Short mmCIF file of C-alpha atoms in Angstrom, two decimals:
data_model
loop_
_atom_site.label_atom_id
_atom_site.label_comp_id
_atom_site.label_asym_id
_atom_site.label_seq_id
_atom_site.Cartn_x
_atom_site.Cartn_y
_atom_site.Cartn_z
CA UNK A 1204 117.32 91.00 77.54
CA UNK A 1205 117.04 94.87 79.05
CA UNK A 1206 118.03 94.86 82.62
CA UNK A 1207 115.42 96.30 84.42
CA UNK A 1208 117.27 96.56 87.42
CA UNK A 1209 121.33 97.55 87.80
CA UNK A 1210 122.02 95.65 91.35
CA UNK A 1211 120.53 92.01 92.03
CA UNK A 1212 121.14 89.47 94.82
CA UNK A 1213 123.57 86.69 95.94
CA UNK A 1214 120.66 83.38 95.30
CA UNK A 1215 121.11 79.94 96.88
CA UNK A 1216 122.65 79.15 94.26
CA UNK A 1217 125.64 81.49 94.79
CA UNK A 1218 127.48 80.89 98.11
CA UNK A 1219 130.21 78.99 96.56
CA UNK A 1220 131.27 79.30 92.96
CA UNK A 1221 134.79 77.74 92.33
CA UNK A 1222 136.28 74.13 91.37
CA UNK A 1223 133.86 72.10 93.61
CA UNK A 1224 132.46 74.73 95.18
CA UNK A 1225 130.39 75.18 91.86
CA UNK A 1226 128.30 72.44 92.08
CA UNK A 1227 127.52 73.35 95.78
CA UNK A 1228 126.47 76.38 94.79
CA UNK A 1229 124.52 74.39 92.11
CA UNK A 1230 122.82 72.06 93.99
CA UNK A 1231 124.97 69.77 92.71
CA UNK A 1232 126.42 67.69 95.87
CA UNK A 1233 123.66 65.49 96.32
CA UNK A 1234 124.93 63.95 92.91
CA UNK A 1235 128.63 64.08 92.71
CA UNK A 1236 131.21 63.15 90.07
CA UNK A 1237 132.09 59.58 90.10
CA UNK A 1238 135.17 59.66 91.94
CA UNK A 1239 138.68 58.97 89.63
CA UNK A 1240 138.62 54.99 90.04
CA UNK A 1241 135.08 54.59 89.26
CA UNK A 1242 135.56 51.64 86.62
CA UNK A 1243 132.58 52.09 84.14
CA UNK A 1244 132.13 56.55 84.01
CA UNK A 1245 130.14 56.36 80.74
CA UNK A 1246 127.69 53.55 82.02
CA UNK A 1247 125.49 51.95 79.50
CA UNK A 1248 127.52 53.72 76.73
CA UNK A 1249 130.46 52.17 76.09
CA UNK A 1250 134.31 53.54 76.31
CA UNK A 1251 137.03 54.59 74.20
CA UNK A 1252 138.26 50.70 74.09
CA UNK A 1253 134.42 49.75 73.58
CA UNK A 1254 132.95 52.71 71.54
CA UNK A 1255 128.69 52.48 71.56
CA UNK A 1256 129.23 53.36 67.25
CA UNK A 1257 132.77 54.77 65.65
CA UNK A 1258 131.06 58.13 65.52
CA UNK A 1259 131.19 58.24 69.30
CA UNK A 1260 133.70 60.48 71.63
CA UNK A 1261 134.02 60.01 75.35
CA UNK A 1262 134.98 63.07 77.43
CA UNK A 1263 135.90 62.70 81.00
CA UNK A 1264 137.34 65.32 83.30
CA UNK A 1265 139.40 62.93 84.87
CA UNK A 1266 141.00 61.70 81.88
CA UNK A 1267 139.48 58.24 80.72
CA UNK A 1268 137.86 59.39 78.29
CA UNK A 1269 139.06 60.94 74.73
CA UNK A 1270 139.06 63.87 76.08
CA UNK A 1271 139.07 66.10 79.04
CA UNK A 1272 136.81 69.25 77.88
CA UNK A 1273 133.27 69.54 75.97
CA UNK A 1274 134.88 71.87 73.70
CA UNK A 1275 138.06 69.87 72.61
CA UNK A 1276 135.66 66.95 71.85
CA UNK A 1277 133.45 69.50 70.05
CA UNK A 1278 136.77 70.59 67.80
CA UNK A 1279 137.03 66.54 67.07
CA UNK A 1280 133.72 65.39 65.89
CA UNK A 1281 133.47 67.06 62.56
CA UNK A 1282 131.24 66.60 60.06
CA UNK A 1283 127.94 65.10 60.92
CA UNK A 1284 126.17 62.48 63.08
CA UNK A 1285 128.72 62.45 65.68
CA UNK A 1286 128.05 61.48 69.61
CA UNK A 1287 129.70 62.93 72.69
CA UNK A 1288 128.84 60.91 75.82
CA UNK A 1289 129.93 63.08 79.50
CA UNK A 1290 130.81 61.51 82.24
CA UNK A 1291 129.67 62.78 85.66
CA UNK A 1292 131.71 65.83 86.48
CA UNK A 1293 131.69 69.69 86.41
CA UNK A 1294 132.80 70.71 83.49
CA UNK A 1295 134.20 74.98 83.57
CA UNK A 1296 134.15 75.93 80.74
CA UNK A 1297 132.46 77.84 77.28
CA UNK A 1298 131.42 75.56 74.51
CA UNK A 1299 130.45 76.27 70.96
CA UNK A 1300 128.86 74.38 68.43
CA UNK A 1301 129.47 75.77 64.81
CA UNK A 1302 126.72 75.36 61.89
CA UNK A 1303 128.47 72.36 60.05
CA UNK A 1304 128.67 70.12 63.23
CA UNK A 1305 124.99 69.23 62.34
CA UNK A 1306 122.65 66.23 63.85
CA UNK A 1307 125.19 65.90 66.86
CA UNK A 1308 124.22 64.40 69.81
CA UNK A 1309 125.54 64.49 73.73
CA UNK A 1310 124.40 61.98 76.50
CA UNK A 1311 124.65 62.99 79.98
CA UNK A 1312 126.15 59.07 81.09
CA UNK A 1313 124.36 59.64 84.53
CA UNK A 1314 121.12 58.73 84.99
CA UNK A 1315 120.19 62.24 86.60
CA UNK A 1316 121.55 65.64 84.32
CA UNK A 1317 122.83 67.13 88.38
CA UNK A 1318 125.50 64.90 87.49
CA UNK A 1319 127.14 66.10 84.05
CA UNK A 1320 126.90 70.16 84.50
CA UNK A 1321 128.76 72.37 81.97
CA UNK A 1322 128.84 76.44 83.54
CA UNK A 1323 131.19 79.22 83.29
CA UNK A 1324 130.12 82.82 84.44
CA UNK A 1325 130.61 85.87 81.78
CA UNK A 1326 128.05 87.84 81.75
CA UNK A 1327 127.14 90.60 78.82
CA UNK A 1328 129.28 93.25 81.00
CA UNK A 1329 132.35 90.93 81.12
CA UNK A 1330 135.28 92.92 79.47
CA UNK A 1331 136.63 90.61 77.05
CA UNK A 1332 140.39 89.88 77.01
CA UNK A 1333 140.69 91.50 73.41
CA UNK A 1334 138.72 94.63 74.73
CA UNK A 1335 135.01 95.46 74.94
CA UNK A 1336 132.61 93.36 76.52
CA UNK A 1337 130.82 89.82 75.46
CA UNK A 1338 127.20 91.03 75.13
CA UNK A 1339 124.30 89.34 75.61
CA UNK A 1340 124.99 86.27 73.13
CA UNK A 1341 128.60 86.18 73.91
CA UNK A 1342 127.98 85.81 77.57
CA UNK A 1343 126.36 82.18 76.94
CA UNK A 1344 128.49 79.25 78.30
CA UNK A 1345 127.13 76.98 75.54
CA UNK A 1346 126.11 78.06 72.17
CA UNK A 1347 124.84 75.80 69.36
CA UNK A 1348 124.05 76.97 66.21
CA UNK A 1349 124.01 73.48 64.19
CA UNK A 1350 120.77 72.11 62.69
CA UNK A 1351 119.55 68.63 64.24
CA UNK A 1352 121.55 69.02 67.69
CA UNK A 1353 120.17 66.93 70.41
CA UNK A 1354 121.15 66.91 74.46
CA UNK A 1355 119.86 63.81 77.46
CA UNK A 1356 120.29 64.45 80.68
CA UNK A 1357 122.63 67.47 81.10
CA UNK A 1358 122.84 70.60 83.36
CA UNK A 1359 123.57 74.03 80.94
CA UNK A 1360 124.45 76.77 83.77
CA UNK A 1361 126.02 80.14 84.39
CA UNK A 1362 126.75 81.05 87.79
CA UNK A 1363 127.42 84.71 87.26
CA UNK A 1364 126.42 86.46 90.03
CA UNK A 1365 125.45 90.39 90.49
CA UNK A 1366 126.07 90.60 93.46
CA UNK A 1367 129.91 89.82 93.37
CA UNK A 1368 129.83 92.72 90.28
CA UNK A 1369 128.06 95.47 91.60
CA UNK A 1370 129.45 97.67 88.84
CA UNK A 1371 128.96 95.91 86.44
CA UNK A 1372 125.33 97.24 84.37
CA UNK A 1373 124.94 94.11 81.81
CA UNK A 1374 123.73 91.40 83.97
CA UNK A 1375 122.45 89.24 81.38
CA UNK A 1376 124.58 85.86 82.11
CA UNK A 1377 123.17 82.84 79.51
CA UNK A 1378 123.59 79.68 80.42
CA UNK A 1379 122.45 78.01 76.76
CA UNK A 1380 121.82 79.72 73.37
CA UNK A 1381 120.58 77.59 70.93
CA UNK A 1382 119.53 78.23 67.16
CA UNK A 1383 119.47 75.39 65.34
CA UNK A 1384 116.42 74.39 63.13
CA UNK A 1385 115.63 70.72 64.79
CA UNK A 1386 116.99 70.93 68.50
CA UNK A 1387 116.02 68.81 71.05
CA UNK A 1388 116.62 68.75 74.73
CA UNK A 1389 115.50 65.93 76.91
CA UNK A 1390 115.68 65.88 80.84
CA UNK A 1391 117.88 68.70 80.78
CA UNK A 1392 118.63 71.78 82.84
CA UNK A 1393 119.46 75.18 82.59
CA UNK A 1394 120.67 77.36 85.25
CA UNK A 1395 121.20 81.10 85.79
CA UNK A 1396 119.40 84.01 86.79
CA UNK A 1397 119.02 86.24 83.97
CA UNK A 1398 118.42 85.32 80.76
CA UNK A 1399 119.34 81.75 81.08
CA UNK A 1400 118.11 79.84 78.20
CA UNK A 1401 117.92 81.87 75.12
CA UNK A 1402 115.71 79.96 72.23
CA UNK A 1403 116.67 81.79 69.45
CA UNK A 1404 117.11 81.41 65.16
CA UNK A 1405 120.33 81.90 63.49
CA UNK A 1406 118.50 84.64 61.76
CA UNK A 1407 114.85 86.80 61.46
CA UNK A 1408 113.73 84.75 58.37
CA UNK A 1409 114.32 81.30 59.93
CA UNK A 1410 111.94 79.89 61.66
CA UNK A 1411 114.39 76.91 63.96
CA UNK A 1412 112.36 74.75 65.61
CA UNK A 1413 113.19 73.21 69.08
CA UNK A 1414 111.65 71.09 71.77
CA UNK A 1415 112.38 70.73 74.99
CA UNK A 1416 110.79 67.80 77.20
CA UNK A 1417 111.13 67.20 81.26
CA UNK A 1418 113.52 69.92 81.50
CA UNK A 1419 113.86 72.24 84.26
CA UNK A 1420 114.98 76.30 83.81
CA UNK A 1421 115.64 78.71 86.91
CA UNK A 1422 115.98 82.10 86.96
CA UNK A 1423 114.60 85.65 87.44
CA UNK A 1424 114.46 88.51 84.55
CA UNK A 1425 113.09 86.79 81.40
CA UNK A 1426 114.73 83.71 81.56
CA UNK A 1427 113.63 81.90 78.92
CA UNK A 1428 113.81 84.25 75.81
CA UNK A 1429 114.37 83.89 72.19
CA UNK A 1430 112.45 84.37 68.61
CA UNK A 1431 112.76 80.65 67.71
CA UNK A 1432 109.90 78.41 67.25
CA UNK A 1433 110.00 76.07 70.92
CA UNK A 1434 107.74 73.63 72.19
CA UNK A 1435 108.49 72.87 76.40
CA UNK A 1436 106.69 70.08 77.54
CA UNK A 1437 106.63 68.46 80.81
CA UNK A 1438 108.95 71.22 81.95
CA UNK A 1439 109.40 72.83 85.23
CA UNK A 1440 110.23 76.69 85.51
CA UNK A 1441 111.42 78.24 88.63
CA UNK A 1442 111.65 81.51 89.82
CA UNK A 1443 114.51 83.10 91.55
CA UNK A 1444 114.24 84.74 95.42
CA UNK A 1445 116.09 88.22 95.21
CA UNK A 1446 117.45 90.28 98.19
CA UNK A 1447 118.12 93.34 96.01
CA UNK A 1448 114.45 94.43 95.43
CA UNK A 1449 112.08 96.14 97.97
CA UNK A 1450 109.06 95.36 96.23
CA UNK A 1451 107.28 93.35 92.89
CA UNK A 1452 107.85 92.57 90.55
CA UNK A 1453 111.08 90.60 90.57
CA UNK A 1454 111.33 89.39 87.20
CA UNK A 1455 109.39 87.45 84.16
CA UNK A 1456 109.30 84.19 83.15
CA UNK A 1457 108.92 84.24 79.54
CA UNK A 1458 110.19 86.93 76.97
CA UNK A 1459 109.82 85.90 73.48
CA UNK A 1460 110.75 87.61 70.22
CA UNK A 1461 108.92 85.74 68.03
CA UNK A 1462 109.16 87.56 64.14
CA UNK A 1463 106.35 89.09 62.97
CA UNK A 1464 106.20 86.34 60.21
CA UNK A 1465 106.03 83.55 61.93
CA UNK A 1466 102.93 82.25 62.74
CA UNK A 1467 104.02 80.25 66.09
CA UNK A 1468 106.41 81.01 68.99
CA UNK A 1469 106.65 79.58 72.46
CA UNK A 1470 104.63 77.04 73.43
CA UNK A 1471 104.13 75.53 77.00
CA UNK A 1472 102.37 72.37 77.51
CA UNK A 1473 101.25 70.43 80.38
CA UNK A 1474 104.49 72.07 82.93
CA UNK A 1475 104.40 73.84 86.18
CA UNK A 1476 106.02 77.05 87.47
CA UNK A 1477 107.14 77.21 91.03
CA UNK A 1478 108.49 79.76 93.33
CA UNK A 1479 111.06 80.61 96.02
CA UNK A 1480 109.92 84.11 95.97
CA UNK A 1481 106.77 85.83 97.51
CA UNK A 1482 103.59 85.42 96.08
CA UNK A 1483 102.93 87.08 92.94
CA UNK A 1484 106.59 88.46 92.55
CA UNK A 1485 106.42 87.67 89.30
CA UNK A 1486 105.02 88.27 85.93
CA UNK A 1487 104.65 85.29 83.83
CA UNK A 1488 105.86 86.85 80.67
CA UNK A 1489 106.72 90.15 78.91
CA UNK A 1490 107.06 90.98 74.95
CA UNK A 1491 110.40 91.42 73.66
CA UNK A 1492 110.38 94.08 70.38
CA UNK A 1493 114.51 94.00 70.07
CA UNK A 1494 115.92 96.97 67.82
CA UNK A 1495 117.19 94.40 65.68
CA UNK A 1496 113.56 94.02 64.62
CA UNK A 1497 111.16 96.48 65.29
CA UNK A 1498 108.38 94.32 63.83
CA UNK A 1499 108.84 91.38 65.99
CA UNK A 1500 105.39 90.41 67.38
CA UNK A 1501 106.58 87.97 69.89
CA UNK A 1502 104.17 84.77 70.32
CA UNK A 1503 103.49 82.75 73.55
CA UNK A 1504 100.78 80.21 74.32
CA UNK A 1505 100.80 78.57 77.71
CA UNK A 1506 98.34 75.82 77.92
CA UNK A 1507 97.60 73.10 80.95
CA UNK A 1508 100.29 73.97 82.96
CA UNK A 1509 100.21 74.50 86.55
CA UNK A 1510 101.44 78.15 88.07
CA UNK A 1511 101.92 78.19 91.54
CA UNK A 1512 102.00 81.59 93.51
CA UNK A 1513 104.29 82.97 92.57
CA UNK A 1514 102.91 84.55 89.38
CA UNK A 1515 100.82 87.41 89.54
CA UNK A 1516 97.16 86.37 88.60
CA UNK A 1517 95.58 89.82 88.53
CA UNK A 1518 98.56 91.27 86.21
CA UNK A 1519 100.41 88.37 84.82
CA UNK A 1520 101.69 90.04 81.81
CA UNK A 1521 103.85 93.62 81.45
CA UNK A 1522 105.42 95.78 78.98
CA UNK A 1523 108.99 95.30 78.11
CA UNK A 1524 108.61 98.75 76.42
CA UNK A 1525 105.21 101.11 76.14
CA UNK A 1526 105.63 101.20 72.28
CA UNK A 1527 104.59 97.80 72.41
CA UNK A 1528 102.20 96.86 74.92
CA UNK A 1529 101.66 92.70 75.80
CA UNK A 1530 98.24 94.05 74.43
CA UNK A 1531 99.09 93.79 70.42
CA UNK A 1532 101.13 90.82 70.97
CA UNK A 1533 100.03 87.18 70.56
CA UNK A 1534 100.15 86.11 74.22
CA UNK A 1535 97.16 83.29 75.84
CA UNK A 1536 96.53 80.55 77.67
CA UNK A 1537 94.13 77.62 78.28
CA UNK A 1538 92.91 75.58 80.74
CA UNK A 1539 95.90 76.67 83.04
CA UNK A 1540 95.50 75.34 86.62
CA UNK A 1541 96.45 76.27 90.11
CA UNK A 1542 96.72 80.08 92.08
CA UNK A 1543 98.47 81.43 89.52
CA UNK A 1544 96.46 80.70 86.88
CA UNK A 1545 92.99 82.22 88.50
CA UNK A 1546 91.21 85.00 86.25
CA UNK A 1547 90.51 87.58 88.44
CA UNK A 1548 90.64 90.32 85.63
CA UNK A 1549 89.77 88.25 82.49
CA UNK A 1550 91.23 91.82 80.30
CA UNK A 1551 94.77 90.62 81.56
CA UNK A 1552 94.31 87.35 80.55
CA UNK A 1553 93.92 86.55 77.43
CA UNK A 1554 92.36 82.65 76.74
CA UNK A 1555 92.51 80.51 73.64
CA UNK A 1556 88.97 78.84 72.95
CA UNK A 1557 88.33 75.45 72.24
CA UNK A 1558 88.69 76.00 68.47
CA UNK A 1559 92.09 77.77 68.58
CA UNK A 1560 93.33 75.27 70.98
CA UNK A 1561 92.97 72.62 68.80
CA UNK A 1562 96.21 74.27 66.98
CA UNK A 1563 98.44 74.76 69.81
CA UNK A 1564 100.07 72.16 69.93
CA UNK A 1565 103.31 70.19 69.45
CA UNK A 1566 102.88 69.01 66.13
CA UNK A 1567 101.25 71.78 64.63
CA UNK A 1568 104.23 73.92 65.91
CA UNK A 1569 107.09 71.42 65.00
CA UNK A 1570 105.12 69.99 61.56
CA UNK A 1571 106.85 67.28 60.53
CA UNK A 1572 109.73 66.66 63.02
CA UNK A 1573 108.73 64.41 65.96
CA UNK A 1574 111.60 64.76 68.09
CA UNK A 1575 109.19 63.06 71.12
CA UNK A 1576 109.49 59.65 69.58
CA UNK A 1577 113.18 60.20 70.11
CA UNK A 1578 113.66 60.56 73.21
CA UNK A 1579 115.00 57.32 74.23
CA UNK A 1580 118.98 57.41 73.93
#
């Protein structure tokens, strides 16, 4: 997404970034990786001498698995149906999932996703060895663009930070870019600050569906973006303190693309937003109308979720651009809850009645795939 701003702060989450100094600056060393002699690293799900089905690959950083990295396990499973299972570590690295890998899956073996992270930090300004820079989509430390791709308990992050590139003017740093029709992402999170988990379609006349249930996202300039059809339920959004900025607002929360053909975009059910930032620091979301498709009308319904204070009640919505005002997009809530969900200027916030409501909701946005009744692993 547009950078609004060209400097931005060192977060909490920055202090540290290398080798184990990453998952400090995570928040990661309450749950650390099972140390080298831990006996059982995959848990409940079996070994290389005890595989949970023959479809299955173990990776392991410390070597008792199959393999050592995501991405060489990734290379492996060809075809269809296969299963990575992670053991607890850190995992530095970029990872990419190409379309014929479909209906994979990959289990966090911990019983909390702090425990399995994947990060690397490019960021769209990131001169690439070959020349140029990665862009937007190439900054993304995990990419999946296979149909039917499902994740349990994992951490997705990017620990780019500005403030250690102050020259550098694309600051957009994903953590996770997803396309796939049919992807599914269970007690997950995603890390970053800008632009961290990018919901998007492998192209503007397909309409990918994708869920995403108990999850947690951080971040501060639109950092949950993306023209795919998504569904986030039971999820928790955080927004990112910033040192950099005198004054509001610091960022967005939301900044869909939705094509103008598709009749559903993002949808947020029953969640809360929190923030480390000053109250009403930030807009809860802003239209995104990218070049690549001028007549994008980007879609967001946010509906019995809790916003905390940090949202701006009066003004929660903004212009990414003045040729398309929030105004003429499809943007509205319903029965929203707590300070940042008052209607103190009911032109600013747009509500769903009790009629429309009725059709926001998971399955009229995901039709026939119930990924919910899934979610066991």
């Amino acid at each position: 997404m547009p950078s609004p701003h060209l400097r931005s702060p060192l977060s909490r989450r920055g202090l540290l970034l290398a080798s184990a100094g990453a998952a400090a600056a995570l928040g990661l060393t309450a749950f650390p990786a099972r140390a080298a002699h831990e006996p059982r690293p995959f848990g409940r799900y079996g070994s290389p001498a005890a595989r949970r089905t023959p479809g299955t690959l173990y990776v392991d950083p410390h070597g008792r698995g199959d393999f050592t990295t995501v991405q060489a396990a990734v290379h492996a499973a060809d075809g269809t149906g296969r299963t990575l299972v992670l053991a607890p570590g850190v995992y530095r690295e970029t990872v990419s999932v190409d379309a014929t890998r479909t209906e994979m899956t990959w289990i966090g073996a911990a019983d909390d996703p702090r425990a399995v992270v994947i990060v690397y930090d490019n960021a769209a300004g990131t001169p690439k060895p070959g020349g140029g820079t990665h862009g937007t989509s190439g900054s993304a430390t995990t990419t999946i663009r296979a149909d039917g791709f499902t994740a349990h308990r994992i951490t997705f992050a990017n620990d780019w930070l500005r403030a250690d590139h102050p020259g550098v003017t694309g600051t957009q740093a994903v953590a996770l870019k997803v396309m796939g029709d049919r992807s599914a992402f269970h007690h997950c999170r995603f890390l970053g600050h800008q632009d961290t988990l990018y919901a998007d379609t492998t192209a503007l006349t397909v309409f990918a569906r994708q869920y995403f249930s108990h999850c947690y996202a951080e971040g501060d300039v639109d950092f949950v973006f993306g023209r795919a059809t998504a569904v986030f339920e039971h999820c928790h959004f955080r927004t990112l303190n910033r040192t950099d900025l005198s004054g509001a607002p610091y960022g967005f929360v939301f900044a869909p693309s939705t094509a103008g053909a598709n009749p559903r975009g993002y949808l947020v059910t029953r969640g809360r937003i929190t923030s480390e930032a000053p109250d009403a620091y930030y807009k809860l979301a802003r239209p995104w109308v990218p070049s690549s498709d001028p007549t994008a009308r980007p879609s967001l319904v946010v509906r019995d979720t809790w916003l905390g204070t940090g949202i701006d009640a009066a003004a929660p919505y903004a212009n990414m651009s003045n040729a398309f005002p929030w105004q003429e997009q499809r943007f509205a809530e319903y029965r929203n809850l707590g300070p940042g969900a008052r209607v103190t200027v009911p032109g600013n916030r747009p509500q769903l009645t009790d009629e429309q409501a009725e059709s926001a909701s998971r399955a009229a946005y995901l039709g026939d795939w119930r990924p919910w009744k899934q979610q066991t692993c």
